[in-house]
mmCIF file of C-alpha atoms in Angstrom:
data_model
loop_
_atom_site.group_PDB
_atom_site.id
_atom_site.type_symbol
_atom_site.label_atom_id
_atom_site.label_comp_id
_atom_site.label_asym_id
_atom_site.label_seq_id
_atom_site.Cartn_x
_atom_site.Cartn_y
_atom_site.Cartn_z
ATOM 1 C CA MET A 170 39.347 -78.980 215.577
ATOM 2 C CA LEU A 171 41.894 -81.315 217.231
ATOM 3 C CA VAL A 172 44.863 -80.847 214.191
ATOM 4 C CA ILE A 173 44.237 -77.126 214.618
ATOM 5 C CA ASP A 174 44.927 -77.211 218.006
ATOM 6 C CA ALA A 175 47.609 -79.437 217.567
ATOM 7 C CA ALA A 176 48.892 -76.888 214.702
ATOM 8 C CA LEU A 177 48.475 -73.770 217.165
ATOM 9 C CA ARG A 178 50.431 -75.011 219.617
ATOM 10 C CA SER A 179 53.108 -76.185 216.917
ATOM 11 C CA PRO A 180 56.339 -74.443 217.223
ATOM 12 C CA SER A 181 55.856 -74.061 213.330
ATOM 13 C CA SER A 182 54.874 -70.197 212.348
ATOM 14 C CA ASN A 183 53.416 -71.917 209.045
ATOM 15 C CA ALA A 184 51.155 -74.851 211.052
ATOM 16 C CA GLN A 185 49.999 -71.595 213.540
ATOM 17 C CA LEU A 186 48.601 -69.511 210.241
ATOM 18 C CA ILE A 187 47.484 -72.311 208.053
ATOM 19 C CA ALA A 188 45.516 -73.560 211.146
ATOM 20 C CA ALA A 189 44.422 -69.989 212.190
ATOM 21 C CA GLU A 190 43.083 -69.275 208.244
ATOM 22 C CA LEU A 191 41.271 -72.572 208.184
ATOM 23 C CA LEU A 192 39.455 -71.930 211.603
ATOM 24 C CA CYS A 193 38.470 -68.429 210.263
ATOM 25 C CA ARG A 194 36.972 -69.275 206.711
ATOM 26 C CA HIS A 195 35.065 -71.926 208.130
ATOM 27 C CA SER A 196 34.361 -69.700 211.663
ATOM 28 C CA THR A 197 30.225 -69.047 210.650
ATOM 29 C CA ARG A 198 29.739 -72.908 210.721
ATOM 30 C CA LEU A 199 31.040 -73.228 214.389
ATOM 31 C CA ASN A 200 28.926 -72.787 217.243
ATOM 32 C CA PRO A 201 30.295 -70.497 220.357
ATOM 33 C CA CYS A 202 28.499 -73.045 222.442
ATOM 34 C CA GLN A 203 30.014 -76.002 221.739
ATOM 35 C CA SER A 204 33.543 -76.940 223.247
ATOM 36 C CA LEU A 205 34.293 -79.134 219.826
ATOM 37 C CA HIS A 206 34.078 -76.202 217.906
ATOM 38 C CA TRP A 207 36.918 -74.115 219.319
ATOM 39 C CA PRO A 208 40.384 -74.864 220.154
ATOM 40 C CA SER A 209 41.431 -75.486 223.341
ATOM 41 C CA ALA A 210 44.975 -73.952 222.959
ATOM 42 C CA VAL A 211 42.692 -70.537 223.014
ATOM 43 C CA GLU A 212 39.804 -71.687 224.771
ATOM 44 C CA GLY A 213 40.179 -68.552 227.608
ATOM 45 C CA ARG A 214 43.933 -68.890 226.870
ATOM 46 C CA TRP A 215 46.218 -67.396 224.144
ATOM 47 C CA VAL A 216 49.554 -68.493 222.444
ATOM 48 C CA PRO A 217 51.056 -64.750 222.564
ATOM 49 C CA ASP A 218 54.119 -66.082 220.276
ATOM 50 C CA LEU A 219 51.335 -66.167 217.156
ATOM 51 C CA SER A 220 52.169 -64.094 214.107
ATOM 52 C CA PRO A 221 50.157 -60.747 213.782
ATOM 53 C CA ARG A 222 48.704 -62.507 210.862
ATOM 54 C CA ALA A 223 47.754 -65.061 212.584
ATOM 55 C CA LYS A 224 46.331 -63.713 215.707
ATOM 56 C CA LEU A 225 44.165 -61.382 213.602
ATOM 57 C CA LEU A 226 42.834 -64.318 211.526
ATOM 58 C CA LEU A 227 42.348 -66.047 215.634
ATOM 59 C CA VAL A 228 40.247 -62.632 216.694
ATOM 60 C CA GLU A 229 38.133 -62.262 213.733
ATOM 61 C CA ALA A 230 37.295 -66.657 213.240
ATOM 62 C CA LEU A 231 36.490 -65.745 217.020
ATOM 63 C CA VAL A 232 34.016 -62.596 216.178
ATOM 64 C CA ASN A 233 32.470 -64.296 213.124
ATOM 65 C CA MET A 234 31.850 -67.405 214.921
ATOM 66 C CA THR A 235 30.080 -65.457 217.457
ATOM 67 C CA LEU A 236 27.623 -63.633 215.407
ATOM 68 C CA ALA A 237 26.997 -66.249 213.039
ATOM 69 C CA GLY A 238 25.840 -68.257 216.139
ATOM 70 C CA PRO A 239 23.267 -68.197 218.877
ATOM 71 C CA THR A 240 22.224 -65.361 220.807
ATOM 72 C CA SER A 241 21.801 -66.821 224.592
ATOM 73 C CA GLU A 242 23.636 -66.222 227.437
ATOM 74 C CA SER A 243 26.026 -68.770 226.827
ATOM 75 C CA ALA A 244 27.335 -67.680 223.823
ATOM 76 C CA LEU A 245 27.372 -64.128 225.263
ATOM 77 C CA ARG A 246 29.787 -65.441 228.519
ATOM 78 C CA ALA A 247 31.883 -67.699 225.846
ATOM 79 C CA VAL A 248 32.937 -64.886 223.918
ATOM 80 C CA ALA A 249 33.396 -62.431 227.073
ATOM 81 C CA VAL A 250 35.655 -65.649 228.586
ATOM 82 C CA ARG A 251 38.048 -66.120 225.130
ATOM 83 C CA LEU A 252 38.224 -62.535 224.632
ATOM 84 C CA TYR A 253 39.431 -62.175 228.101
ATOM 85 C CA GLY A 254 42.192 -64.775 227.382
ATOM 86 C CA ILE A 255 43.834 -63.057 224.578
ATOM 87 C CA TRP A 256 43.638 -59.446 226.701
ATOM 88 C CA ARG A 257 45.375 -60.932 229.540
ATOM 89 C CA ASP A 258 48.181 -63.260 227.799
ATOM 90 C CA ASP A 259 49.219 -61.034 224.692
ATOM 91 C CA PRO A 260 51.806 -58.808 225.884
ATOM 92 C CA ASP A 261 51.232 -56.384 223.100
ATOM 93 C CA ASP A 262 49.675 -53.033 223.936
ATOM 94 C CA ARG A 263 48.063 -52.407 220.486
ATOM 95 C CA VAL A 264 46.756 -55.944 220.885
ATOM 96 C CA ARG A 265 45.444 -55.698 224.516
ATOM 97 C CA GLY A 266 43.662 -52.087 223.166
ATOM 98 C CA CYS A 267 41.773 -54.128 220.241
ATOM 99 C CA ILE A 268 40.417 -56.820 222.734
ATOM 100 C CA GLY A 269 40.147 -54.324 225.149
ATOM 101 C CA LYS A 270 37.588 -52.475 222.715
ATOM 102 C CA LEU A 271 36.111 -55.679 221.964
ATOM 103 C CA ILE A 272 35.224 -56.769 225.456
ATOM 104 C CA GLU A 273 33.821 -52.835 225.892
ATOM 105 C CA SER A 274 31.176 -53.889 223.569
ATOM 106 C CA LEU A 275 30.279 -56.807 225.628
ATOM 107 C CA ILE A 276 30.317 -54.916 228.999
ATOM 108 C CA SER A 277 26.506 -53.135 228.863
ATOM 109 C CA ARG A 278 25.286 -56.674 228.371
ATOM 110 C CA LEU A 279 27.403 -58.674 230.433
ATOM 111 C CA ASN A 280 25.972 -56.149 233.387
ATOM 112 C CA ASP A 281 22.470 -56.324 232.720
ATOM 113 C CA LEU A 282 22.731 -60.330 233.367
ATOM 114 C CA GLY A 283 23.775 -59.653 236.989
ATOM 115 C CA TYR A 284 26.402 -62.417 237.098
ATOM 116 C CA LYS A 285 29.509 -61.598 238.459
ATOM 117 C CA ASP A 286 31.491 -64.648 237.506
ATOM 118 C CA PHE A 287 31.948 -65.786 233.991
ATOM 119 C CA MET A 288 33.418 -69.746 232.979
ATOM 120 C CA GLN A 289 34.118 -71.215 229.975
ATOM 121 C CA GLY A 290 36.327 -74.261 229.670
ATOM 122 C CA THR A 291 38.836 -74.418 232.275
ATOM 123 C CA GLN A 292 38.795 -70.789 232.845
ATOM 124 C CA GLN A 293 36.991 -68.824 235.818
ATOM 125 C CA ILE A 294 36.738 -64.970 234.999
ATOM 126 C CA MET A 295 35.305 -62.368 237.062
ATOM 127 C CA LEU A 296 32.739 -59.188 236.059
ATOM 128 C CA GLY A 297 35.284 -56.946 237.449
ATOM 129 C CA GLU A 298 38.192 -58.683 235.268
ATOM 130 C CA LEU A 299 36.343 -58.406 232.449
ATOM 131 C CA GLN A 300 35.607 -54.249 233.386
ATOM 132 C CA GLU A 301 39.323 -54.120 233.948
ATOM 133 C CA ALA A 302 39.943 -55.329 230.468
ATOM 134 C CA ALA A 303 37.536 -53.076 228.840
ATOM 135 C CA ARG A 304 39.022 -50.211 230.409
ATOM 136 C CA SER A 305 42.014 -50.407 228.462
ATOM 137 C CA ARG A 306 40.241 -50.214 225.356
ATOM 138 C CA SER A 307 42.426 -48.106 222.755
ATOM 139 C CA ASP A 308 42.236 -46.976 219.148
ATOM 140 C CA ASN A 309 44.823 -48.682 217.042
ATOM 141 C CA PRO A 310 47.370 -46.548 215.466
ATOM 142 C CA ASP A 311 47.225 -48.603 212.139
ATOM 143 C CA GLY A 312 44.157 -46.939 211.104
ATOM 144 C CA TYR A 313 42.682 -49.863 208.938
ATOM 145 C CA LEU A 314 42.908 -52.252 212.312
ATOM 146 C CA ASP A 315 41.277 -49.845 214.189
ATOM 147 C CA ARG A 316 38.632 -49.228 211.741
ATOM 148 C CA LEU A 317 38.426 -52.970 211.880
ATOM 149 C CA SER A 318 38.455 -53.551 215.595
ATOM 150 C CA THR A 319 35.805 -50.625 216.061
ATOM 151 C CA LYS A 320 33.453 -52.465 213.169
ATOM 152 C CA PHE A 321 33.527 -55.622 215.344
ATOM 153 C CA ALA A 322 33.267 -53.956 218.298
ATOM 154 C CA ASP A 323 29.837 -52.475 216.664
ATOM 155 C CA ASP A 324 28.546 -55.942 215.735
ATOM 156 C CA LEU A 325 29.508 -57.329 218.680
ATOM 157 C CA ARG A 326 27.492 -54.935 220.575
ATOM 158 C CA ASP A 327 24.229 -55.320 218.387
ATOM 159 C CA TRP A 328 24.928 -59.143 218.801
ATOM 160 C CA ALA A 329 25.198 -58.898 222.585
ATOM 161 C CA GLN A 330 21.864 -56.623 222.786
ATOM 162 C CA ARG A 331 20.047 -59.703 221.301
ATOM 163 C CA CYS A 332 21.338 -62.434 223.614
ATOM 164 C CA GLU A 333 18.689 -63.268 226.020
ATOM 165 C CA GLY A 334 17.704 -66.748 227.426
ATOM 166 C CA LEU A 335 19.219 -70.140 228.517
ATOM 167 C CA PRO A 336 20.064 -72.412 225.983
ATOM 168 C CA THR A 337 17.506 -76.119 225.483
ATOM 169 C CA GLU A 338 20.209 -77.630 223.195
ATOM 170 C CA HIS A 339 22.039 -80.875 223.993
ATOM 171 C CA GLY A 340 24.805 -80.473 225.766
ATOM 172 C CA CYS A 341 23.704 -76.925 227.207
ATOM 173 C CA LEU A 342 25.077 -77.676 230.634
ATOM 174 C CA ALA A 343 28.407 -78.483 229.655
ATOM 175 C CA THR A 344 28.241 -74.337 228.430
ATOM 176 C CA ALA A 345 27.949 -73.684 232.258
ATOM 177 C CA ASP A 346 30.885 -76.200 233.096
#
């Protein structure tokens, strides 16, 4: 993960793309609640200068890791903060619209939890900020990307509805930061 993190921070677009692809290929083996399983370069923040393909691979990795991982409140909080970091830091309205769609798919369940603030890594996000991001959801003019983001949103919505309970595995307090 340290090598992937360094490559994502690298000025080399080729290194960034390879790192994003490696992360995506292995994402279903990662646990969204473990900080060792996600690069700090995109832990509640974003690298807006990534190529479009690298961005897509990282979003896909995040979604796949989340869907394959535990259905706990910690996992729900983690994906919400990570998605918000992308939404907040990417200047492209198309990216923000798609990420807004993904965040919107989580909002109902986040509201049910009753929390107002969400922490992951070094980031603290308020529920109101997540709601603002969700309101920015939009369809992507690229039909393929729009269908893909809609599928990811539907899958995340179904997953989020199953999220309940606090984690009990080793290191669970670290997920609350």
